[in-house]
Short mmCIF file of C-alpha atoms and ligand atoms in Angstrom, two decimals:
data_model
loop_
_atom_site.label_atom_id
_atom_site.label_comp_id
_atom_site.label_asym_id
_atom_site.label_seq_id
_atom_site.Cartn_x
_atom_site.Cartn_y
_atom_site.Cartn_z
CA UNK R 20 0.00 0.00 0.00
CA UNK R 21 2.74 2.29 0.98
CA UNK R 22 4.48 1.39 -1.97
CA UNK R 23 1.81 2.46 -4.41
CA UNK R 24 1.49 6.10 -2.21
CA UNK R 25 4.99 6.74 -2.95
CA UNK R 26 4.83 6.36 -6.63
CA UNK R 27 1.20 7.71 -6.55
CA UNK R 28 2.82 10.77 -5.14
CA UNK R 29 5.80 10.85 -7.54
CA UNK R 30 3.62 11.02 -10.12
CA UNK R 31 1.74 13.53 -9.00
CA UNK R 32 5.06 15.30 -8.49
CA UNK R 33 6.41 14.67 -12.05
CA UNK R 34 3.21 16.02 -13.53
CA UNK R 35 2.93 19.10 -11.35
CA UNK R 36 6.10 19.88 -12.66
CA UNK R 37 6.16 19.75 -16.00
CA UNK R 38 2.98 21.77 -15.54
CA UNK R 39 5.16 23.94 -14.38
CA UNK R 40 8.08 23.78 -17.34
CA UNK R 41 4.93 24.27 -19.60
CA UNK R 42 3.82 27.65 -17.77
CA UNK R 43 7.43 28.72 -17.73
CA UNK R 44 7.56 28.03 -21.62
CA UNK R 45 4.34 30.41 -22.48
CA UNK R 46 6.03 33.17 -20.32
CA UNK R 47 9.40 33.26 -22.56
CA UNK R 48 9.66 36.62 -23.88
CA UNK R 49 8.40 36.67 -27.30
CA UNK R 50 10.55 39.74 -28.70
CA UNK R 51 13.32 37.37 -28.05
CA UNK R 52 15.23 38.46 -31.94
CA UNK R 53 16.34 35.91 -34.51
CA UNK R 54 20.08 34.98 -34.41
CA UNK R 55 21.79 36.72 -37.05
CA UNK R 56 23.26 34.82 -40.17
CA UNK R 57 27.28 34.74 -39.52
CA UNK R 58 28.77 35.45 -42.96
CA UNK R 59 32.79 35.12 -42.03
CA UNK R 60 34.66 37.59 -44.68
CA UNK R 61 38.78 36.54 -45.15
CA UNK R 62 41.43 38.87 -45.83
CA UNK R 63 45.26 39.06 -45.93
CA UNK R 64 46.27 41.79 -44.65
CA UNK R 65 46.25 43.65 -41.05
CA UNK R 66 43.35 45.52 -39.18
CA UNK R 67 44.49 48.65 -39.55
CA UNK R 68 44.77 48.32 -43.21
CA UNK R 69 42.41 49.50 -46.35
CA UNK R 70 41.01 45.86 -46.34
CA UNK R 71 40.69 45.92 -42.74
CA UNK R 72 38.92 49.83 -42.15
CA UNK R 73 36.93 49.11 -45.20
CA UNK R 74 35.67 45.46 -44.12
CA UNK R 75 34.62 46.93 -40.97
CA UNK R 76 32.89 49.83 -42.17
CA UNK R 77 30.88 47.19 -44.71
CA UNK R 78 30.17 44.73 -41.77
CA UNK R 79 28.44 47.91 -39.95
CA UNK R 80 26.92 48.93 -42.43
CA UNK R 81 25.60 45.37 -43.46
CA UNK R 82 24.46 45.26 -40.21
CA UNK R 83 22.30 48.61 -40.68
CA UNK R 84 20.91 47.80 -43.84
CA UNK R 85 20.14 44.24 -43.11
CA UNK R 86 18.53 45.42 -38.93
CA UNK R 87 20.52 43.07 -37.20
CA UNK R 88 19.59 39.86 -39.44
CA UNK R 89 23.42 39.69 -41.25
CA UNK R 90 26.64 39.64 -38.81
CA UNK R 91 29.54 39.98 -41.25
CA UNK R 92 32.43 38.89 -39.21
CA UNK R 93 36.15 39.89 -40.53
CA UNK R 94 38.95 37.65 -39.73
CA UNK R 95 42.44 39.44 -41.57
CA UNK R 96 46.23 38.11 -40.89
CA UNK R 97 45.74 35.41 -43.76
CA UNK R 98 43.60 33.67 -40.16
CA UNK R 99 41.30 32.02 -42.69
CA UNK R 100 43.80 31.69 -44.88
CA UNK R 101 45.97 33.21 -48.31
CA UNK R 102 44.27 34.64 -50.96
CA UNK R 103 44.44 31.32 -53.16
CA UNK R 104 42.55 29.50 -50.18
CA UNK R 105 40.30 31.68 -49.75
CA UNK R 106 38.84 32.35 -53.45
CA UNK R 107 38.66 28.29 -53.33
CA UNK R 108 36.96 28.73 -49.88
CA UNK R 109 34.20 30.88 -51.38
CA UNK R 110 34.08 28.90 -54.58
CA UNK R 111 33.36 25.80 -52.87
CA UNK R 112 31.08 27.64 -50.05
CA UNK R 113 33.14 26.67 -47.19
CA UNK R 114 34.41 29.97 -46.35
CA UNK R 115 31.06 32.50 -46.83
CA UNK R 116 33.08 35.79 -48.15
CA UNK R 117 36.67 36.67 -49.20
CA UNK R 118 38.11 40.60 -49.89
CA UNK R 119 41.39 39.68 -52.10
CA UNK R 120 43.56 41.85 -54.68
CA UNK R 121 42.84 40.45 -58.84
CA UNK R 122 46.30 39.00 -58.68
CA UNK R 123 45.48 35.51 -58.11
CA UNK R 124 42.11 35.50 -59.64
CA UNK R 125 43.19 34.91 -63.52
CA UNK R 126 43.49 30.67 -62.13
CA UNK R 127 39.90 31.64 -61.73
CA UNK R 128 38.89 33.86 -64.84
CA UNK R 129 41.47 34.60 -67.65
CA UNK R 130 39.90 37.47 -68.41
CA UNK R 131 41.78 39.28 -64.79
CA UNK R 132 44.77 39.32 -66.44
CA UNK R 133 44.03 42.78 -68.12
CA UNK R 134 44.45 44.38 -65.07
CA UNK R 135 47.80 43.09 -64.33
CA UNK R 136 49.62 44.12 -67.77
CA UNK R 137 52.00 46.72 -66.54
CA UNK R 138 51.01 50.78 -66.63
CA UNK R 139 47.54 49.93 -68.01
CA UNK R 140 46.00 51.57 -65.52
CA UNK R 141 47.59 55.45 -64.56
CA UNK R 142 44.79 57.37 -63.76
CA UNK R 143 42.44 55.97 -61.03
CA UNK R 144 39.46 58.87 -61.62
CA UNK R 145 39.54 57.59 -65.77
CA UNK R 146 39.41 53.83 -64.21
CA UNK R 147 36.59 53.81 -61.53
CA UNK R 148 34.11 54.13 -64.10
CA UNK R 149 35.39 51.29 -66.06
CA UNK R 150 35.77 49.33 -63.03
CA UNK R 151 32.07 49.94 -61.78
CA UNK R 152 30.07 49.50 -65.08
CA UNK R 153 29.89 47.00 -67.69
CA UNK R 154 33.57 45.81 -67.93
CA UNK R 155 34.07 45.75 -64.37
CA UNK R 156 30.41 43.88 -64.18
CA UNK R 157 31.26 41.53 -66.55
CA UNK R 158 34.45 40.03 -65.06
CA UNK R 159 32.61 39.88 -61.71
CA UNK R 160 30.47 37.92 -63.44
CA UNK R 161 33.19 35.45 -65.10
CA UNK R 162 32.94 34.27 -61.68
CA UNK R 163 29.84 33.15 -61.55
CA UNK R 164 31.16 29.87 -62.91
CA UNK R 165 32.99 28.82 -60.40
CA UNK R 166 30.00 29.20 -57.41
CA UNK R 167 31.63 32.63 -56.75
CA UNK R 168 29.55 35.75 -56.23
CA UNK R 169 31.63 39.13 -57.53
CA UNK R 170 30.22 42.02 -55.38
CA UNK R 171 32.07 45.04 -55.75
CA UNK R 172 35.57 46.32 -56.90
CA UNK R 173 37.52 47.41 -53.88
CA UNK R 174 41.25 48.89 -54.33
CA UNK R 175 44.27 47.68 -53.44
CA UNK R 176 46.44 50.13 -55.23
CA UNK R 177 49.14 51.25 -57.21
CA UNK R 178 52.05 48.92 -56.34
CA UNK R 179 55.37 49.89 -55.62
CA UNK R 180 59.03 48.01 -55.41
CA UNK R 181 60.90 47.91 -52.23
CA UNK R 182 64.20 45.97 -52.01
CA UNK R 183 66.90 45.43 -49.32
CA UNK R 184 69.86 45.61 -51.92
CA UNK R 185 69.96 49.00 -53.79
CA UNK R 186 68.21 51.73 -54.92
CA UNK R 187 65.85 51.23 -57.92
CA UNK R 188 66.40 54.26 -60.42
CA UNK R 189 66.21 52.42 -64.17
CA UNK R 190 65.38 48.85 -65.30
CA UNK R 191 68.62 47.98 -65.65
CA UNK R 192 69.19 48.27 -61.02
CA UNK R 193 66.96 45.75 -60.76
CA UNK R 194 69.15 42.69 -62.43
CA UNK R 195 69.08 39.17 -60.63
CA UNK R 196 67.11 40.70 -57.42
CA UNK R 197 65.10 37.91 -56.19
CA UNK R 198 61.56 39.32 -56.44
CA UNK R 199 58.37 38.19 -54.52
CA UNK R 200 55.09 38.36 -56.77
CA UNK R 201 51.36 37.39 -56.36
CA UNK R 202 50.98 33.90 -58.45
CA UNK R 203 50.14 35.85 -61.18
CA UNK R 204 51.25 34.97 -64.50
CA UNK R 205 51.93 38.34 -65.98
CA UNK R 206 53.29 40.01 -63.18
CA UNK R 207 55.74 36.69 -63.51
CA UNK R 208 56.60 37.74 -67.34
CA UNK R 209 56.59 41.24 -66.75
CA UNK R 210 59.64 41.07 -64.06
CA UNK R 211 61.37 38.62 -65.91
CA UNK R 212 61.29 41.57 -68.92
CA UNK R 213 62.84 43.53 -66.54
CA UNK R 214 65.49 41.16 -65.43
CA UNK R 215 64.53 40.57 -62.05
CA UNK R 216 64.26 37.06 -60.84
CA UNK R 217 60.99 36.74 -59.36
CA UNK R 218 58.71 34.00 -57.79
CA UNK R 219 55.44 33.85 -56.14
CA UNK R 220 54.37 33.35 -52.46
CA UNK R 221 51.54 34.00 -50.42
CA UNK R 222 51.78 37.08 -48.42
CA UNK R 223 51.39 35.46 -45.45
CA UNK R 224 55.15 34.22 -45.57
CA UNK R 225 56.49 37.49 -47.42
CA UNK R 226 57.84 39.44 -44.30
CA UNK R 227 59.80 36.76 -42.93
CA UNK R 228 61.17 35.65 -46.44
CA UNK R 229 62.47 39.11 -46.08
CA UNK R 230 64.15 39.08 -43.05
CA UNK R 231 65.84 36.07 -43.36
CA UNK R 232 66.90 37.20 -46.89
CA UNK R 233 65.16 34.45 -49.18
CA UNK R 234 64.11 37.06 -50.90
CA UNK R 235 65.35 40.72 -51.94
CA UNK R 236 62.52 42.41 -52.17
CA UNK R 237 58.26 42.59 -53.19
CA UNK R 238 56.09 44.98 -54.49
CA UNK R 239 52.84 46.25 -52.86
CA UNK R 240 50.94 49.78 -52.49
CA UNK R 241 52.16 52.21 -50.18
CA UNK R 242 49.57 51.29 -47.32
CA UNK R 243 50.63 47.70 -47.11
CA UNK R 244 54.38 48.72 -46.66
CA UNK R 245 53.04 50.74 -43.76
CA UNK R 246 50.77 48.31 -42.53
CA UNK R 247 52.46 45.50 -42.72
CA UNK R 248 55.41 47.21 -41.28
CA UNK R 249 58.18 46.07 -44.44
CA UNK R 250 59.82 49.38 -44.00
CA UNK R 251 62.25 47.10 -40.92
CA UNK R 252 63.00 44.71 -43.19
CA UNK R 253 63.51 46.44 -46.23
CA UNK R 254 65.64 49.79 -47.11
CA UNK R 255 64.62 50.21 -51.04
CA UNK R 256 61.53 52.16 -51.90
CA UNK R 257 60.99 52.99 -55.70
CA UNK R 258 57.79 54.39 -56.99
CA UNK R 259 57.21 52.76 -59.82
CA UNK R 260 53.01 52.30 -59.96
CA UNK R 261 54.26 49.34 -62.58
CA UNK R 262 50.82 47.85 -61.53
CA UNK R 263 47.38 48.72 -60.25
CA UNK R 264 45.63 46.05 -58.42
CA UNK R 265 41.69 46.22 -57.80
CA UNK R 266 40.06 43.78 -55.10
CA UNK R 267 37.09 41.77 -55.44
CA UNK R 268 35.13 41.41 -52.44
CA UNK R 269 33.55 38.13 -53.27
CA UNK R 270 30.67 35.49 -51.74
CA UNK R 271 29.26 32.50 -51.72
CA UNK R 272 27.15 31.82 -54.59
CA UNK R 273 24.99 29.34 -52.91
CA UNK R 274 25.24 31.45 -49.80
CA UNK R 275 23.99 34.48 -51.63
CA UNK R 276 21.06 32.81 -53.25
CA UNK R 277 19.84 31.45 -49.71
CA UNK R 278 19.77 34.79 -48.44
CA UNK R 279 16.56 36.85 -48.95
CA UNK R 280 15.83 39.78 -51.27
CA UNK R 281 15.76 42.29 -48.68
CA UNK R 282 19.05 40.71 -47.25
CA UNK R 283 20.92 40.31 -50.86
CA UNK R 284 19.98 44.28 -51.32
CA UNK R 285 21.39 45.10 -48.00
CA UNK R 286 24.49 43.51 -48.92
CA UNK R 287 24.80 44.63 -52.24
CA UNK R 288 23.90 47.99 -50.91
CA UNK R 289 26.42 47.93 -48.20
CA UNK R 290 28.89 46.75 -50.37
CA UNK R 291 29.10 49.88 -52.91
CA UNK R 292 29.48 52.11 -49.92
CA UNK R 293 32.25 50.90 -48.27
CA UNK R 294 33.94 50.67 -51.52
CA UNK R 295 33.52 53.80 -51.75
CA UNK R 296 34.82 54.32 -48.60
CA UNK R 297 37.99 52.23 -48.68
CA UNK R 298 38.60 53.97 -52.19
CA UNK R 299 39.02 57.49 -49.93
CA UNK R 300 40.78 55.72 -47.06
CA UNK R 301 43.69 55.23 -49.54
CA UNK R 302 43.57 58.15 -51.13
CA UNK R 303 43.64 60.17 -47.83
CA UNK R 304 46.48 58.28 -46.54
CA UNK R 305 48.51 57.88 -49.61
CA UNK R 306 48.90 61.89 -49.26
CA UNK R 307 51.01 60.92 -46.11
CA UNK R 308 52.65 58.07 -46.64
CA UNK R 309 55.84 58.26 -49.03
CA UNK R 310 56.71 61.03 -45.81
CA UNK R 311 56.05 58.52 -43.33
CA UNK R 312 58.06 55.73 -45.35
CA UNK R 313 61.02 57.90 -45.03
CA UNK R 314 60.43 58.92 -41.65
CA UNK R 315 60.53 54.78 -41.23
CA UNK R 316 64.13 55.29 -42.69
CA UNK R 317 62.99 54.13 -46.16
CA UNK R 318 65.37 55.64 -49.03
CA UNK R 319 62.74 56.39 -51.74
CA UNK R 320 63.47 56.59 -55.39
CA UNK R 321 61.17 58.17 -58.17
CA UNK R 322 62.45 56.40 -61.64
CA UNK R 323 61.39 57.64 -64.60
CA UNK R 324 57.74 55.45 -65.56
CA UNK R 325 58.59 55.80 -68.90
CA UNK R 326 61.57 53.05 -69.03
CA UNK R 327 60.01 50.87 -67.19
CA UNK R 328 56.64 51.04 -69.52
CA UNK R 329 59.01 50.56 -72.56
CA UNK R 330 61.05 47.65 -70.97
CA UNK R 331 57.62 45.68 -70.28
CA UNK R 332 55.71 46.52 -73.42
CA UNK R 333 56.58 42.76 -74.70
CA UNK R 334 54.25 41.14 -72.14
CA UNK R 335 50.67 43.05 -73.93
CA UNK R 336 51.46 40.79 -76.95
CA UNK R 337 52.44 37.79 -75.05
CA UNK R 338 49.08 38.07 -73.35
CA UNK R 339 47.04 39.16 -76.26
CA UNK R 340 45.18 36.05 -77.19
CA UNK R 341 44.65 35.16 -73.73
CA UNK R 342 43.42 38.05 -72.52
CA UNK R 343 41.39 39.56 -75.94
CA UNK R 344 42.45 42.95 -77.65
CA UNK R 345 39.02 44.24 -77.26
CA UNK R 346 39.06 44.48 -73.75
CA UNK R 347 42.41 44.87 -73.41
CA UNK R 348 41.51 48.71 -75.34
CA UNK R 349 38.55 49.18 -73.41
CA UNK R 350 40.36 49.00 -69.86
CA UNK R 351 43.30 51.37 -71.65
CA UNK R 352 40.49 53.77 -72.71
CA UNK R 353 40.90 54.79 -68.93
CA UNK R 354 44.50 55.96 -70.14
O1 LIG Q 423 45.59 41.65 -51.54
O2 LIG Q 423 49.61 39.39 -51.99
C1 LIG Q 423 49.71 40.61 -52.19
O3 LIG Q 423 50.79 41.14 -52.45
C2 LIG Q 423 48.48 41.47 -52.15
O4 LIG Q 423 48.75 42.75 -52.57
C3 LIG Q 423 47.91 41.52 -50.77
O5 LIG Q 423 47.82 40.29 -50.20
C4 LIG Q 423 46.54 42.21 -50.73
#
């Protein structure tokens, strides 16, 4: 008899209980908001770079534009990985967004190499356009291919030569220096027409090939030999501007299609901004920076562009076919 009280009881227990849970349950606060959709953005570069100010002002902005329903979340230093990893990431939709430079895209889309042929691009006002309407729309959309997403054209910037050997003044001073590149096939052909000896590597590994003296010397815009602090490792700066390098910021096409109208505006939306944004960064800080280069105790040269254009001019017909005249003139109609 006792027995049958105690689990009697119990029962009774149990059920008064889970009455409870249930009353608990209708009482959760209903304004309780949606978790946000994570979309993780890669870069290689440092915080306090273009890539980095301008991610960050397009993840607040995202976050605007989308009201609270998209957390773009920027992870720089190369932490999700080089630039080659992460276009594959986004192609194959295990890494949801990447912001790289156009170097290492042409693996992805021949038609990237036009940007790369030396001194197309000299006037940055002449080139936005291009970059931002049909020509610039269409290689974004060369992506599309390969499950990638083309947003916007960021910058990178005109790129520069530094060196820890010598002073760079004509083609000729730049003989057997051993030359880091993007894996980019015609920045590979156009140093070789200068008679450097270049080879690629990501730029996660550049500094340190550097400083132990693997390699000579790069070449990147002014803001990533601040940022990235190669002003203690090298001595060299010449101002070349042999190339111009855009920057795709790039999704997930799958991950872009599962998002909602409303949300794939928001993005899009967000996206133009802060390019415009990160365009003004660099110009702002470029008007400081060959000072604070040689306040780093950087010995800056200004060769004459002209040599260097003439030296390289072989590498337009070597890329010709590949590349197409027709949009090889329509990119130099920025000239
Ligand atoms: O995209 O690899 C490079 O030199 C690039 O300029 C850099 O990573 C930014």
């Amino acid at each position: 008899m006792k027995k049958w009280m105690v689990l009697v009881l119990c029962l009774a227990l149990v059920v008064a209980l889970a009455g409870c849970g249930g009353g608990d349950k209708k009482e959760a606060p209903k304004t309780e908001a949606p978790k946000a959709k994570v979309l993780r953005v890669g870069h290689t570069l440092t915080d306090d770079s273009h890539y980095g100010v301008g991610l960050k002002k397009f993840s607040e902005l995202v976050k605007e534009k989308s009201k609270g329903s998209l957390d773009v979340q920027v992870f720089g230093n190369s932490k999700l990985g080089n630039e080659r990893d992460l276009i594959e990431g986004v192609s194959l939709g295990t890494v949801e967004m990447c912001l790289t430079s156009t170097g290492p895209l042409p693996s992805f889309s021949k038609k990237f190499m036009v940007f790369d042929l030396p001194f197309i691009v000299q006037d940055r006002a002449k080139f936005y356009p291009i970059l931002d309407g049909a020509v610039g729309q269409g290689m974004l959309d060369s992506l599309g291919s390969k499950g990638i997403k083309g947003l916007v054209f960021f910058e990178n910037g005109f790129r520069h030569m530094t060196n820890s050997k010598r002073p760079i003044n004509k083609p000729e001073d730049m003989a057997g220096l051993k030359m880091r590149l993007m894996e980019n096939p015609v920045h590979m052909e156009t140093f070789k027409a200068l008679g450097a000896n270049p080879s690629p590597m990501p730029f996660g590994e550049l500094f340190t090939a550097m400083q132990q003296k693997t390699m000579d010397g790069q070449e990147n815009p002014l803001l990533i030999i601040k940022t990235s602090k190669f002003y203690e490792v090298q001595k060299y700066l010449a101002l070349t501007g042999h190339f111009y390098s855009p920057a795709v910021l790039m999704i997930s096409d799958k991950m872009f299609k599962g998002l909602t109208a409303d949300q794939q505006k928001a993005l899009m939306d967000a996206a133009k901004e802060a390019r415009d944004f990160e365009r003004n960064f660099i110009i702002e800080s470029e008007k400081k920076l060959v000072d604070e280069l040689k306040a780093a105790k950087m010995e800056v040269t200004t060769p004459d562009k002209a040599l260097f254009q003439k030296a390289t001019e072989s590498v337009y017909k070597k890329f010709e076919a590949d590349i197409g005249k027709d949009l090889i003139d329509q990119v130099r109609g920025a000239k």
